[in-house]
Tab-separated table of C-alpha atoms and ligand atoms in Angstrom:
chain	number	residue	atom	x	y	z
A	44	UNK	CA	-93.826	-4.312	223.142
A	45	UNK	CA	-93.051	-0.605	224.180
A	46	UNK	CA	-94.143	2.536	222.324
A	47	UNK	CA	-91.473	3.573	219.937
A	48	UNK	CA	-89.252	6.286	221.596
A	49	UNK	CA	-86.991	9.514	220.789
A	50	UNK	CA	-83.793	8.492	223.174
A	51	UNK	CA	-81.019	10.573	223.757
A	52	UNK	CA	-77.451	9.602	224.086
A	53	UNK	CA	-74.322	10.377	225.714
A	54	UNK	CA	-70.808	8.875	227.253
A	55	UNK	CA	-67.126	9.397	228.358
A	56	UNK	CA	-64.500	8.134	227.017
A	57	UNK	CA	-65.196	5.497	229.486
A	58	UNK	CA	-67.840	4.561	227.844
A	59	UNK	CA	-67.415	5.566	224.008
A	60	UNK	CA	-66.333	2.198	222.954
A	61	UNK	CA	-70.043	0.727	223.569
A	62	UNK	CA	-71.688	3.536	222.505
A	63	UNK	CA	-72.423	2.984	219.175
A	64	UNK	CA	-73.106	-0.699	220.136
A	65	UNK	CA	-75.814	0.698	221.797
A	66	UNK	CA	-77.145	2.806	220.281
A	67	UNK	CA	-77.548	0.351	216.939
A	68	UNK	CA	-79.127	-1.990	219.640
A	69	UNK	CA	-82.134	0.363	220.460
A	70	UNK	CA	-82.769	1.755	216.782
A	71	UNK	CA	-82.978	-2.087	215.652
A	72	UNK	CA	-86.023	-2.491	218.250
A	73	UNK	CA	-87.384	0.329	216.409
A	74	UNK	CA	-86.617	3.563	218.282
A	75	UNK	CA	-85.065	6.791	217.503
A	76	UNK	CA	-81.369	7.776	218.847
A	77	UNK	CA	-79.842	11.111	218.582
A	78	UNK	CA	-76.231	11.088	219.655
A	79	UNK	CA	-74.591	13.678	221.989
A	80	UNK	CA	-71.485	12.840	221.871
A	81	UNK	CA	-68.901	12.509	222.189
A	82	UNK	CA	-67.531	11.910	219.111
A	83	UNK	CA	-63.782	10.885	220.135
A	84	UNK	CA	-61.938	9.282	222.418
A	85	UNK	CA	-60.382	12.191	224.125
A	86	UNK	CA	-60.734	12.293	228.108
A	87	UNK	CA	-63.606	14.411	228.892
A	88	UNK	CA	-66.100	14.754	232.508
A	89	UNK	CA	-69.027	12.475	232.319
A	90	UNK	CA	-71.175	15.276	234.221
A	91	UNK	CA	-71.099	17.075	231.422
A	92	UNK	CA	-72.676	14.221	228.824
A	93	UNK	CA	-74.878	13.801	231.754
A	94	UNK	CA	-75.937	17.293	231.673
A	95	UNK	CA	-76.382	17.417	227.924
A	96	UNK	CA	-78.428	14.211	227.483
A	97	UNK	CA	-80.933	15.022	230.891
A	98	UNK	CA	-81.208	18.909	229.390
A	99	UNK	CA	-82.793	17.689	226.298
A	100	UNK	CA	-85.050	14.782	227.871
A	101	UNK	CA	-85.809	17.637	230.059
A	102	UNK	CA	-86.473	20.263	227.324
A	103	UNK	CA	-88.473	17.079	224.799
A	104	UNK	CA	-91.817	15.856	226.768
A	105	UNK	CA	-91.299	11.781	226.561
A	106	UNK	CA	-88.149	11.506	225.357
A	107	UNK	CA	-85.400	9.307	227.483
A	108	UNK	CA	-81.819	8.740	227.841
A	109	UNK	CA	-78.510	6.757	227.772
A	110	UNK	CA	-75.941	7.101	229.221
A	111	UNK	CA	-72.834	5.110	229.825
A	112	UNK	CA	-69.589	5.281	231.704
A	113	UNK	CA	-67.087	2.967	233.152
A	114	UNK	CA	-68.997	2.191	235.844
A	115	UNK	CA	-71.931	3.952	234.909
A	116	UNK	CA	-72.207	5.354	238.669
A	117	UNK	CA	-70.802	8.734	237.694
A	118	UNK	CA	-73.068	9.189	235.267
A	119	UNK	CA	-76.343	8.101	237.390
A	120	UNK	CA	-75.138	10.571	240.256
A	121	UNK	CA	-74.934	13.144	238.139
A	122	UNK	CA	-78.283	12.374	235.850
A	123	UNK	CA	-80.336	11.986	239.030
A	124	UNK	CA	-79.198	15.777	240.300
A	125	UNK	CA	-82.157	17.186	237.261
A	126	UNK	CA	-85.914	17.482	238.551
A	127	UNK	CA	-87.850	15.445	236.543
A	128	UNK	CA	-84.752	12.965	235.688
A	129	UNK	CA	-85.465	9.138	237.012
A	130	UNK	CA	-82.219	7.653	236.125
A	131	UNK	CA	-81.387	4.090	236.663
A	132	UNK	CA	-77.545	2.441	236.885
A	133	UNK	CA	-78.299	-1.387	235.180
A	134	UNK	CA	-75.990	-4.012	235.213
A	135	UNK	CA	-78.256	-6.877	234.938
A	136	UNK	CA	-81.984	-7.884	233.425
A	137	UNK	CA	-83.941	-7.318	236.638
A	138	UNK	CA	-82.657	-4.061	237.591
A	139	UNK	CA	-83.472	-3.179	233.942
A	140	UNK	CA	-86.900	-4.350	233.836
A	141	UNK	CA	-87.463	-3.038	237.664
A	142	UNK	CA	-86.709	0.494	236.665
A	143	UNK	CA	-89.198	1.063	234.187
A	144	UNK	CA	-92.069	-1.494	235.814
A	145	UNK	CA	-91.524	0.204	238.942
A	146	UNK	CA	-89.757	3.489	239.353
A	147	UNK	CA	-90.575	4.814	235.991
A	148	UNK	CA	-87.078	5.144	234.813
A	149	UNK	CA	-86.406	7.751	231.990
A	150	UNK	CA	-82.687	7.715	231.848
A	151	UNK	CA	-80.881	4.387	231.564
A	152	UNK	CA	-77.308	4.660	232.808
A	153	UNK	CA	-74.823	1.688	231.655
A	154	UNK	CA	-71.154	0.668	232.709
A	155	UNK	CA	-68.921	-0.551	229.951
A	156	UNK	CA	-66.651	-1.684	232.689
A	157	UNK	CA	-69.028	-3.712	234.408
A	158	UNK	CA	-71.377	-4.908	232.004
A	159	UNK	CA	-69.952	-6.968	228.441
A	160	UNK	CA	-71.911	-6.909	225.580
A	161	UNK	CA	-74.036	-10.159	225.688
A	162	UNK	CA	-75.427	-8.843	228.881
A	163	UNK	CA	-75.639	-5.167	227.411
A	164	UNK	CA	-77.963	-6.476	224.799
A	165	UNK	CA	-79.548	-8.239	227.836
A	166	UNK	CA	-79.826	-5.321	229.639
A	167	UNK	CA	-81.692	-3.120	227.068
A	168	UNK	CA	-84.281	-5.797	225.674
A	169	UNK	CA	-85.400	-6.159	229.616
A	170	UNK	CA	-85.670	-2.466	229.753
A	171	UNK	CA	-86.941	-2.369	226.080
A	172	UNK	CA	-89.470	-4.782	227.068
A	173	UNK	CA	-90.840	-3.720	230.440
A	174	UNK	CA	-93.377	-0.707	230.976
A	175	UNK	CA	-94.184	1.078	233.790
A	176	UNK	CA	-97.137	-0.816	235.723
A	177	UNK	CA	-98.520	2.563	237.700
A	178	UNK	CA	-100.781	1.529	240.966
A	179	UNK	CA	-98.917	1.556	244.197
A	180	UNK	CA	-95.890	2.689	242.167
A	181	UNK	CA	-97.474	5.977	241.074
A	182	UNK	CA	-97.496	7.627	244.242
A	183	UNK	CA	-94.015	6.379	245.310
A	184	UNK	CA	-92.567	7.807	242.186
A	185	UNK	CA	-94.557	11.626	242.686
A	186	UNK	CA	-92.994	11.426	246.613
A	187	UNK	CA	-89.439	10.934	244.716
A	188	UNK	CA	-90.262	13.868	241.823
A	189	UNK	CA	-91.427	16.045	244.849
A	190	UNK	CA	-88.054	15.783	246.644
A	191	UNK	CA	-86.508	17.316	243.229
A	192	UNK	CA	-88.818	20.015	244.213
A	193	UNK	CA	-87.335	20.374	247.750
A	194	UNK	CA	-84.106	22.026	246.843
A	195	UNK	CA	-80.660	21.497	248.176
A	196	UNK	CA	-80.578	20.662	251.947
A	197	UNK	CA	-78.025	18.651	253.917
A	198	UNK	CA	-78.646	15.927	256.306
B	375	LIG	C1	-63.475	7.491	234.074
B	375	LIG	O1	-62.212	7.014	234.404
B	375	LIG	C2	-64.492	6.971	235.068
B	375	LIG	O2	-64.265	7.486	236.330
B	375	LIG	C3	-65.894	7.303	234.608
B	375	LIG	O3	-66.118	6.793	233.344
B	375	LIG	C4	-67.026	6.755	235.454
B	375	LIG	O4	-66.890	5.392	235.664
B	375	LIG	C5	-67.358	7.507	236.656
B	375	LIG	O5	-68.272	7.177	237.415
């Protein structure tokens, strides 16, 4: 089983209606959750959640994050914008334990619009479970933190 972790939190109103679900679901497998909001159900802009909860992974050395949308796409778009943020959109087990085994995930994104909660639960053990295996998969993931480095540039 994983180390215990400090995870950060944060939705949209897309996404507020699981959010507690989750979080409940990662302090029972031990780890720590602090929740940034929001704390109703008014409309707000997921890139903003997304901002708070990468800021403070950022900001706390080995901490991670959550965070959950409709589809959870918005919120991976904008999580993956921050250097140093590895965030992964999972909608199934494999994708879930892929992200961490392989690509070193430190953000989990989630859709409540996608995913129900069986396969929520689902989701999080795989990714709960699974730990990063390093080799061949070390150097792939510096090449992706070094294009954070690059700066903006269009194609
Ligand atoms: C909100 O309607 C929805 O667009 C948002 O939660 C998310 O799915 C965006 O990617």
């Amino acid at each position: 089983r994983n180390l215990l972790m400090k995870y950060f939190i944060g939705a949209d109103h897309a996404g507020i209606d699981i959010k507690d679900y989750v979080k409940e679901l990662f302090e029972e497998r031990g780890h720590e959750v602090v929740d940034l909001g929001p704390f109703s159900k008014d409309r707000v802009d997921y890139p903003d959640y997304a901002a708070k909860v990468c800021k403070k992974v950022l900001e706390e050395q080995g901490t991670m994050g959550i965070l959950i949308c409709g589809s959870g796409l918005g919120m991976s778009m904008a999580a993956n914008k921050f250097d140093g943020i590895r965030a992964a959109l999972c909608h199934n087990e494999y994708s879930a334990r892929m992200a961490r085994k392989h690509n070193d995930a430190n953000v989990i994104c989630l859709g409540e619009r996608v995913s129900g909660y069986g396969m929520i639960e689902a989701i999080i053990k795989s990714w709960d479970k699974a730990e990063f295996e390093g080799g061949r998969h070390a150097g792939r993931v510096e090449k992706v933190n070094a294009l954070g480095k690059m700066g903006s540039c269009r194609a």
